[in-house]
Amino acid sequence: MSESKWSAEEVDEIKERILTALEMVIDPELGIDIVNLGLIYEIEFDPETGDTVVKMTLTTMGCPLADILTESIHDALKEVPEVTKAEVKLVWYPAWTTDKMSRYARIALGIR
């Protein structure tokens, strides 16, 4: 087995930077970023290739913003030099609820 380019700690740090980049992606309807809305379920980063998969959901299944958000995610991930290829996978389970939102998003939207 070949050695990874990065240590486990470095991979965790790269994933944190990916998450930070995703905080720049704002849901146009709600005006809150997709991370604080709780739409990001998982980030897979391959330390060998730099391939990155973002598993996320949308607030509703028929959300018309899927393409806009996906494009914005691709743009945001260009800011993370270790990401060589990005893929966005929409998942519907578990279903999104307002419970997934951060405290910040709940306060900003007036949800208790």
PDB file of N, CA, C and O in Angstrom, residues 35-96:
ATOM      1  N   VAL A  35     -23.973  25.307   4.563  1.00  0.00           N
ATOM      2  CA  VAL A  35     -23.431  24.573   5.711  1.00  0.00           C
ATOM      3  C   VAL A  35     -24.296  24.837   6.942  1.00  0.00           C
ATOM      4  O   VAL A  35     -24.736  23.902   7.618  1.00  0.00           O
ATOM      5  N   ASN A  36     -24.555  26.107   7.228  1.00  0.00           N
ATOM      6  CA  ASN A  36     -25.367  26.444   8.399  1.00  0.00           C
ATOM      7  C   ASN A  36     -26.820  26.013   8.244  1.00  0.00           C
ATOM      8  O   ASN A  36     -27.503  25.780   9.241  1.00  0.00           O
ATOM      9  N   LEU A  37     -27.280  25.892   7.007  1.00  0.00           N
ATOM     10  CA  LEU A  37     -28.631  25.362   6.786  1.00  0.00           C
ATOM     11  C   LEU A  37     -28.711  23.860   7.061  1.00  0.00           C
ATOM     12  O   LEU A  37     -29.787  23.302   7.154  1.00  0.00           O
ATOM     13  N   GLY A  38     -27.546  23.221   7.161  1.00  0.00           N
ATOM     14  CA  GLY A  38     -27.536  21.779   7.427  1.00  0.00           C
ATOM     15  C   GLY A  38     -27.743  20.942   6.176  1.00  0.00           C
ATOM     16  O   GLY A  38     -28.148  19.784   6.249  1.00  0.00           O
ATOM     17  N   LEU A  39     -27.456  21.524   5.015  1.00  0.00           N
ATOM     18  CA  LEU A  39     -27.668  20.801   3.756  1.00  0.00           C
ATOM     19  C   LEU A  39     -26.502  19.878   3.404  1.00  0.00           C
ATOM     20  O   LEU A  39     -26.661  18.974   2.590  1.00  0.00           O
ATOM     21  N   ILE A  40     -25.322  20.102   3.990  1.00  0.00           N
ATOM     22  CA  ILE A  40     -24.159  19.266   3.705  1.00  0.00           C
ATOM     23  C   ILE A  40     -24.175  18.079   4.655  1.00  0.00           C
ATOM     24  O   ILE A  40     -24.114  18.235   5.871  1.00  0.00           O
ATOM     25  N   TYR A  41     -24.261  16.885   4.101  1.00  0.00           N
ATOM     26  CA  TYR A  41     -24.316  15.676   4.915  1.00  0.00           C
ATOM     27  C   TYR A  41     -22.954  15.019   5.075  1.00  0.00           C
ATOM     28  O   TYR A  41     -22.645  14.458   6.106  1.00  0.00           O
ATOM     29  N   GLU A  42     -22.122  15.083   4.030  1.00  0.00           N
ATOM     30  CA  GLU A  42     -20.827  14.406   4.102  1.00  0.00           C
ATOM     31  C   GLU A  42     -19.880  14.973   3.050  1.00  0.00           C
ATOM     32  O   GLU A  42     -20.305  15.388   1.978  1.00  0.00           O
ATOM     33  N   ILE A  43     -18.590  14.989   3.406  1.00  0.00           N
ATOM     34  CA  ILE A  43     -17.553  15.366   2.452  1.00  0.00           C
ATOM     35  C   ILE A  43     -16.578  14.200   2.368  1.00  0.00           C
ATOM     36  O   ILE A  43     -16.030  13.771   3.383  1.00  0.00           O
ATOM     37  N   GLU A  44     -16.408  13.670   1.169  1.00  0.00           N
ATOM     38  CA  GLU A  44     -15.427  12.607   0.937  1.00  0.00           C
ATOM     39  C   GLU A  44     -14.275  13.224   0.155  1.00  0.00           C
ATOM     40  O   GLU A  44     -14.497  13.809  -0.903  1.00  0.00           O
ATOM     41  N   PHE A  45     -13.075  13.092   0.700  1.00  0.00           N
ATOM     42  CA  PHE A  45     -11.892  13.620   0.035  1.00  0.00           C
ATOM     43  C   PHE A  45     -10.896  12.486  -0.123  1.00  0.00           C
ATOM     44  O   PHE A  45     -10.521  11.839   0.854  1.00  0.00           O
ATOM     45  N   ASP A  46     -10.503  12.191  -1.357  1.00  0.00           N
ATOM     46  CA  ASP A  46      -9.525  11.136  -1.631  1.00  0.00           C
ATOM     47  C   ASP A  46      -8.126  11.745  -1.588  1.00  0.00           C
ATOM     48  O   ASP A  46      -7.768  12.522  -2.480  1.00  0.00           O
ATOM     49  N   PRO A  47      -7.335  11.403  -0.562  1.00  0.00           N
ATOM     50  CA  PRO A  47      -6.015  12.020  -0.434  1.00  0.00           C
ATOM     51  C   PRO A  47      -5.031  11.608  -1.531  1.00  0.00           C
ATOM     52  O   PRO A  47      -4.036  12.284  -1.750  1.00  0.00           O
ATOM     53  N   GLU A  48      -5.324  10.541  -2.240  1.00  0.00           N
ATOM     54  CA  GLU A  48      -4.441  10.107  -3.331  1.00  0.00           C
ATOM     55  C   GLU A  48      -4.638  10.941  -4.591  1.00  0.00           C
ATOM     56  O   GLU A  48      -3.688  11.278  -5.282  1.00  0.00           O
ATOM     57  N   THR A  49      -5.905  11.252  -4.881  1.00  0.00           N
ATOM     58  CA  THR A  49      -6.233  11.906  -6.156  1.00  0.00           C
ATOM     59  C   THR A  49      -6.728  13.346  -6.017  1.00  0.00           C
ATOM     60  O   THR A  49      -6.710  14.093  -6.988  1.00  0.00           O
ATOM     61  N   GLY A  50      -7.219  13.694  -4.833  1.00  0.00           N
ATOM     62  CA  GLY A  50      -7.831  15.009  -4.662  1.00  0.00           C
ATOM     63  C   GLY A  50      -9.290  15.043  -5.081  1.00  0.00           C
ATOM     64  O   GLY A  50      -9.943  16.084  -5.001  1.00  0.00           O
ATOM     65  N   ASP A  51      -9.809  13.890  -5.545  1.00  0.00           N
ATOM     66  CA  ASP A  51     -11.225  13.814  -5.908  1.00  0.00           C
ATOM     67  C   ASP A  51     -12.072  14.052  -4.658  1.00  0.00           C
ATOM     68  O   ASP A  51     -11.806  13.487  -3.597  1.00  0.00           O
ATOM     69  N   THR A  52     -13.088  14.877  -4.803  1.00  0.00           N
ATOM     70  CA  THR A  52     -13.926  15.251  -3.667  1.00  0.00           C
ATOM     71  C   THR A  52     -15.392  15.052  -4.037  1.00  0.00           C
ATOM     72  O   THR A  52     -15.821  15.454  -5.109  1.00  0.00           O
ATOM     73  N   VAL A  53     -16.124  14.420  -3.127  1.00  0.00           N
ATOM     74  CA  VAL A  53     -17.561  14.235  -3.301  1.00  0.00           C
ATOM     75  C   VAL A  53     -18.253  14.937  -2.141  1.00  0.00           C
ATOM     76  O   VAL A  53     -17.929  14.709  -0.978  1.00  0.00           O
ATOM     77  N   VAL A  54     -19.181  15.813  -2.485  1.00  0.00           N
ATOM     78  CA  VAL A  54     -19.990  16.504  -1.487  1.00  0.00           C
ATOM     79  C   VAL A  54     -21.377  15.882  -1.543  1.00  0.00           C
ATOM     80  O   VAL A  54     -22.049  15.959  -2.571  1.00  0.00           O
ATOM     81  N   LYS A  55     -21.772  15.244  -0.434  1.00  0.00           N
ATOM     82  CA  LYS A  55     -23.124  14.689  -0.352  1.00  0.00           C
ATOM     83  C   LYS A  55     -23.971  15.701   0.388  1.00  0.00           C
ATOM     84  O   LYS A  55     -23.646  16.127   1.493  1.00  0.00           O
ATOM     85  N   MET A  56     -25.037  16.109  -0.287  1.00  0.00           N
ATOM     86  CA  MET A  56     -25.896  17.140   0.288  1.00  0.00           C
ATOM     87  C   MET A  56     -27.349  16.859  -0.055  1.00  0.00           C
ATOM     88  O   MET A  56     -27.656  16.028  -0.891  1.00  0.00           O
ATOM     89  N   THR A  57     -28.206  17.570   0.618  1.00  0.00           N
ATOM     90  CA  THR A  57     -29.624  17.495   0.337  1.00  0.00           C
ATOM     91  C   THR A  57     -30.121  18.899   0.035  1.00  0.00           C
ATOM     92  O   THR A  57     -29.350  19.851   0.053  1.00  0.00           O
ATOM     93  N   LEU A  58     -31.378  19.008  -0.254  1.00  0.00           N
ATOM     94  CA  LEU A  58     -32.018  20.302  -0.476  1.00  0.00           C
ATOM     95  C   LEU A  58     -33.180  20.416   0.498  1.00  0.00           C
ATOM     96  O   LEU A  58     -33.624  19.413   1.057  1.00  0.00           O
ATOM     97  N   THR A  59     -33.666  21.620   0.695  1.00  0.00           N
ATOM     98  CA  THR A  59     -34.752  21.802   1.658  1.00  0.00           C
ATOM     99  C   THR A  59     -36.030  21.097   1.205  1.00  0.00           C
ATOM    100  O   THR A  59     -36.806  20.645   2.037  1.00  0.00           O
ATOM    101  N   THR A  60     -36.213  20.991  -0.111  1.00  0.00           N
ATOM    102  CA  THR A  60     -37.362  20.251  -0.646  1.00  0.00           C
ATOM    103  C   THR A  60     -36.915  19.477  -1.883  1.00  0.00           C
ATOM    104  O   THR A  60     -35.991  19.884  -2.578  1.00  0.00           O
ATOM    105  N   MET A  61     -37.591  18.387  -2.167  1.00  0.00           N
ATOM    106  CA  MET A  61     -37.214  17.539  -3.292  1.00  0.00           C
ATOM    107  C   MET A  61     -37.312  18.261  -4.631  1.00  0.00           C
ATOM    108  O   MET A  61     -36.489  18.087  -5.490  1.00  0.00           O
ATOM    109  N   GLY A  62     -38.291  19.113  -4.794  1.00  0.00           N
ATOM    110  CA  GLY A  62     -38.473  19.803  -6.067  1.00  0.00           C
ATOM    111  C   GLY A  62     -37.788  21.155  -6.116  1.00  0.00           C
ATOM    112  O   GLY A  62     -38.131  21.992  -6.946  1.00  0.00           O
ATOM    113  N   CYS A  63     -36.819  21.361  -5.251  1.00  0.00           N
ATOM    114  CA  CYS A  63     -36.149  22.663  -5.153  1.00  0.00           C
ATOM    115  C   CYS A  63     -35.582  23.080  -6.511  1.00  0.00           C
ATOM    116  O   CYS A  63     -34.770  22.372  -7.104  1.00  0.00           O
ATOM    117  N   PRO A  64     -36.000  24.247  -7.009  1.00  0.00           N
ATOM    118  CA  PRO A  64     -35.535  24.694  -8.326  1.00  0.00           C
ATOM    119  C   PRO A  64     -34.089  25.208  -8.315  1.00  0.00           C
ATOM    120  O   PRO A  64     -33.543  25.525  -9.355  1.00  0.00           O
ATOM    121  N   LEU A  65     -33.468  25.266  -7.141  1.00  0.00           N
ATOM    122  CA  LEU A  65     -32.130  25.839  -7.033  1.00  0.00           C
ATOM    123  C   LEU A  65     -31.014  24.806  -7.114  1.00  0.00           C
ATOM    124  O   LEU A  65     -29.839  25.164  -6.971  1.00  0.00           O
ATOM    125  N   ALA A  66     -31.339  23.554  -7.347  1.00  0.00           N
ATOM    126  CA  ALA A  66     -30.321  22.499  -7.343  1.00  0.00           C
ATOM    127  C   ALA A  66     -29.159  22.815  -8.281  1.00  0.00           C
ATOM    128  O   ALA A  66     -27.991  22.704  -7.887  1.00  0.00           O
ATOM    129  N   ASP A  67     -29.446  23.231  -9.499  1.00  0.00           N
ATOM    130  CA  ASP A  67     -28.380  23.513 -10.463  1.00  0.00           C
ATOM    131  C   ASP A  67     -27.533  24.711 -10.038  1.00  0.00           C
ATOM    132  O   ASP A  67     -26.312  24.699 -10.171  1.00  0.00           O
ATOM    133  N   ILE A  68     -28.192  25.741  -9.529  1.00  0.00           N
ATOM    134  CA  ILE A  68     -27.475  26.946  -9.088  1.00  0.00           C
ATOM    135  C   ILE A  68     -26.549  26.598  -7.918  1.00  0.00           C
ATOM    136  O   ILE A  68     -25.382  26.996  -7.892  1.00  0.00           O
ATOM    137  N   LEU A  69     -27.064  25.847  -6.949  1.00  0.00           N
ATOM    138  CA  LEU A  69     -26.258  25.479  -5.791  1.00  0.00           C
ATOM    139  C   LEU A  69     -25.101  24.580  -6.193  1.00  0.00           C
ATOM    140  O   LEU A  69     -23.974  24.756  -5.718  1.00  0.00           O
ATOM    141  N   THR A  70     -25.355  23.626  -7.083  1.00  0.00           N
ATOM    142  CA  THR A  70     -24.297  22.725  -7.541  1.00  0.00           C
ATOM    143  C   THR A  70     -23.184  23.511  -8.225  1.00  0.00           C
ATOM    144  O   THR A  70     -22.006  23.296  -7.959  1.00  0.00           O
ATOM    145  N   GLU A  71     -23.559  24.443  -9.085  1.00  0.00           N
ATOM    146  CA  GLU A  71     -22.573  25.273  -9.778  1.00  0.00           C
ATOM    147  C   GLU A  71     -21.777  26.119  -8.779  1.00  0.00           C
ATOM    148  O   GLU A  71     -20.555  26.237  -8.878  1.00  0.00           O
ATOM    149  N   SER A  72     -22.465  26.664  -7.789  1.00  0.00           N
ATOM    150  CA  SER A  72     -21.801  27.473  -6.764  1.00  0.00           C
ATOM    151  C   SER A  72     -20.837  26.635  -5.932  1.00  0.00           C
ATOM    152  O   SER A  72     -19.768  27.109  -5.536  1.00  0.00           O
ATOM    153  N   ILE A  73     -21.197  25.392  -5.669  1.00  0.00           N
ATOM    154  CA  ILE A  73     -20.309  24.484  -4.923  1.00  0.00           C
ATOM    155  C   ILE A  73     -19.048  24.225  -5.730  1.00  0.00           C
ATOM    156  O   ILE A  73     -17.937  24.288  -5.198  1.00  0.00           O
ATOM    157  N   HIS A  74     -19.199  23.946  -7.002  1.00  0.00           N
ATOM    158  CA  HIS A  74     -18.026  23.722  -7.863  1.00  0.00           C
ATOM    159  C   HIS A  74     -17.122  24.950  -7.859  1.00  0.00           C
ATOM    160  O   HIS A  74     -15.895  24.823  -7.761  1.00  0.00           O
ATOM    161  N   ASP A  75     -17.710  26.142  -7.948  1.00  0.00           N
ATOM    162  CA  ASP A  75     -16.922  27.381  -7.916  1.00  0.00           C
ATOM    163  C   ASP A  75     -16.198  27.530  -6.578  1.00  0.00           C
ATOM    164  O   ASP A  75     -15.024  27.896  -6.538  1.00  0.00           O
ATOM    165  N   ALA A  76     -16.895  27.264  -5.479  1.00  0.00           N
ATOM    166  CA  ALA A  76     -16.305  27.413  -4.146  1.00  0.00           C
ATOM    167  C   ALA A  76     -15.135  26.453  -3.947  1.00  0.00           C
ATOM    168  O   ALA A  76     -14.109  26.818  -3.362  1.00  0.00           O
ATOM    169  N   LEU A  77     -15.260  25.237  -4.463  1.00  0.00           N
ATOM    170  CA  LEU A  77     -14.211  24.236  -4.250  1.00  0.00           C
ATOM    171  C   LEU A  77     -12.959  24.528  -5.070  1.00  0.00           C
ATOM    172  O   LEU A  77     -11.888  24.005  -4.766  1.00  0.00           O
ATOM    173  N   LYS A  78     -13.077  25.393  -6.069  1.00  0.00           N
ATOM    174  CA  LYS A  78     -11.884  25.813  -6.825  1.00  0.00           C
ATOM    175  C   LYS A  78     -10.924  26.597  -5.934  1.00  0.00           C
ATOM    176  O   LYS A  78      -9.748  26.727  -6.253  1.00  0.00           O
ATOM    177  N   GLU A  79     -11.425  27.109  -4.805  1.00  0.00           N
ATOM    178  CA  GLU A  79     -10.601  27.867  -3.862  1.00  0.00           C
ATOM    179  C   GLU A  79      -9.752  26.965  -2.970  1.00  0.00           C
ATOM    180  O   GLU A  79      -8.910  27.447  -2.225  1.00  0.00           O
ATOM    181  N   VAL A  80     -10.008  25.655  -3.026  1.00  0.00           N
ATOM    182  CA  VAL A  80      -9.240  24.697  -2.214  1.00  0.00           C
ATOM    183  C   VAL A  80      -8.301  23.969  -3.170  1.00  0.00           C
ATOM    184  O   VAL A  80      -8.731  23.106  -3.940  1.00  0.00           O
ATOM    185  N   PRO A  81      -6.996  24.322  -3.155  1.00  0.00           N
ATOM    186  CA  PRO A  81      -6.075  23.799  -4.171  1.00  0.00           C
ATOM    187  C   PRO A  81      -5.929  22.277  -4.189  1.00  0.00           C
ATOM    188  O   PRO A  81      -5.650  21.709  -5.240  1.00  0.00           O
ATOM    189  N   GLU A  82      -6.167  21.625  -3.071  1.00  0.00           N
ATOM    190  CA  GLU A  82      -6.021  20.162  -3.024  1.00  0.00           C
ATOM    191  C   GLU A  82      -7.152  19.432  -3.750  1.00  0.00           C
ATOM    192  O   GLU A  82      -7.024  18.263  -4.094  1.00  0.00           O
ATOM    193  N   VAL A  83      -8.278  20.114  -3.961  1.00  0.00           N
ATOM    194  CA  VAL A  83      -9.419  19.510  -4.658  1.00  0.00           C
ATOM    195  C   VAL A  83      -9.143  19.558  -6.152  1.00  0.00           C
ATOM    196  O   VAL A  83      -9.076  20.620  -6.748  1.00  0.00           O
ATOM    197  N   THR A  84      -8.967  18.371  -6.749  1.00  0.00           N
ATOM    198  CA  THR A  84      -8.674  18.309  -8.179  1.00  0.00           C
ATOM    199  C   THR A  84      -9.927  18.081  -9.013  1.00  0.00           C
ATOM    200  O   THR A  84     -10.007  18.489 -10.159  1.00  0.00           O
ATOM    201  N   LYS A  85     -10.902  17.403  -8.415  1.00  0.00           N
ATOM    202  CA  LYS A  85     -12.153  17.104  -9.116  1.00  0.00           C
ATOM    203  C   LYS A  85     -13.255  17.116  -8.064  1.00  0.00           C
ATOM    204  O   LYS A  85     -13.071  16.594  -6.970  1.00  0.00           O
ATOM    205  N   ALA A  86     -14.378  17.718  -8.401  1.00  0.00           N
ATOM    206  CA  ALA A  86     -15.482  17.806  -7.444  1.00  0.00           C
ATOM    207  C   ALA A  86     -16.751  17.220  -8.044  1.00  0.00           C
ATOM    208  O   ALA A  86     -17.032  17.401  -9.218  1.00  0.00           O
ATOM    209  N   GLU A  87     -17.476  16.527  -7.193  1.00  0.00           N
ATOM    210  CA  GLU A  87     -18.767  15.962  -7.592  1.00  0.00           C
ATOM    211  C   GLU A  87     -19.758  16.257  -6.478  1.00  0.00           C
ATOM    212  O   GLU A  87     -19.430  16.144  -5.294  1.00  0.00           O
ATOM    213  N   VAL A  88     -20.957  16.654  -6.847  1.00  0.00           N
ATOM    214  CA  VAL A  88     -22.021  16.895  -5.880  1.00  0.00           C
ATOM    215  C   VAL A  88     -23.053  15.792  -6.053  1.00  0.00           C
ATOM    216  O   VAL A  88     -23.546  15.570  -7.157  1.00  0.00           O
ATOM    217  N   LYS A  89     -23.320  15.088  -4.953  1.00  0.00           N
ATOM    218  CA  LYS A  89     -24.346  14.040  -4.980  1.00  0.00           C
ATOM    219  C   LYS A  89     -25.499  14.477  -4.093  1.00  0.00           C
ATOM    220  O   LYS A  89     -25.308  14.757  -2.909  1.00  0.00           O
ATOM    221  N   LEU A  90     -26.688  14.543  -4.686  1.00  0.00           N
ATOM    222  CA  LEU A  90     -27.872  14.871  -3.907  1.00  0.00           C
ATOM    223  C   LEU A  90     -28.405  13.607  -3.261  1.00  0.00           C
ATOM    224  O   LEU A  90     -28.545  12.572  -3.914  1.00  0.00           O
ATOM    225  N   VAL A  91     -28.660  13.688  -1.969  1.00  0.00           N
ATOM    226  CA  VAL A  91     -29.230  12.565  -1.230  1.00  0.00           C
ATOM    227  C   VAL A  91     -30.509  13.046  -0.555  1.00  0.00           C
ATOM    228  O   VAL A  91     -30.644  14.222  -0.228  1.00  0.00           O
ATOM    229  N   TRP A  92     -31.427  12.148  -0.365  1.00  0.00           N
ATOM    230  CA  TRP A  92     -32.719  12.531   0.203  1.00  0.00           C
ATOM    231  C   TRP A  92     -32.989  11.852   1.539  1.00  0.00           C
ATOM    232  O   TRP A  92     -34.051  12.035   2.125  1.00  0.00           O
ATOM    233  N   TYR A  93     -32.015  11.065   1.996  1.00  0.00           N
ATOM    234  CA  TYR A  93     -32.195  10.404   3.285  1.00  0.00           C
ATOM    235  C   TYR A  93     -30.943  10.599   4.110  1.00  0.00           C
ATOM    236  O   TYR A  93     -29.846  10.371   3.590  1.00  0.00           O
ATOM    237  N   PRO A  94     -31.035  11.034   5.324  1.00  0.00           N
ATOM    238  CA  PRO A  94     -32.292  11.400   5.972  1.00  0.00           C
ATOM    239  C   PRO A  94     -32.841  12.706   5.408  1.00  0.00           C
ATOM    240  O   PRO A  94     -32.084  13.549   4.958  1.00  0.00           O
ATOM    241  N   ALA A  95     -34.147  12.820   5.455  1.00  0.00           N
ATOM    242  CA  ALA A  95     -34.798  14.018   4.926  1.00  0.00           C
ATOM    243  C   ALA A  95     -34.364  15.235   5.738  1.00  0.00           C
ATOM    244  O   ALA A  95     -34.161  15.148   6.950  1.00  0.00           O
ATOM    245  N   TRP A  96     -34.212  16.371   5.064  1.00  0.00           N
ATOM    246  CA  TRP A  96     -33.822  17.604   5.739  1.00  0.00           C
ATOM    247  C   TRP A  96     -34.982  18.139   6.551  1.00  0.00           C
ATOM    248  O   TRP A  96     -36.137  18.102   6.121  1.00  0.00           O
TER     249      TRP A  96
END
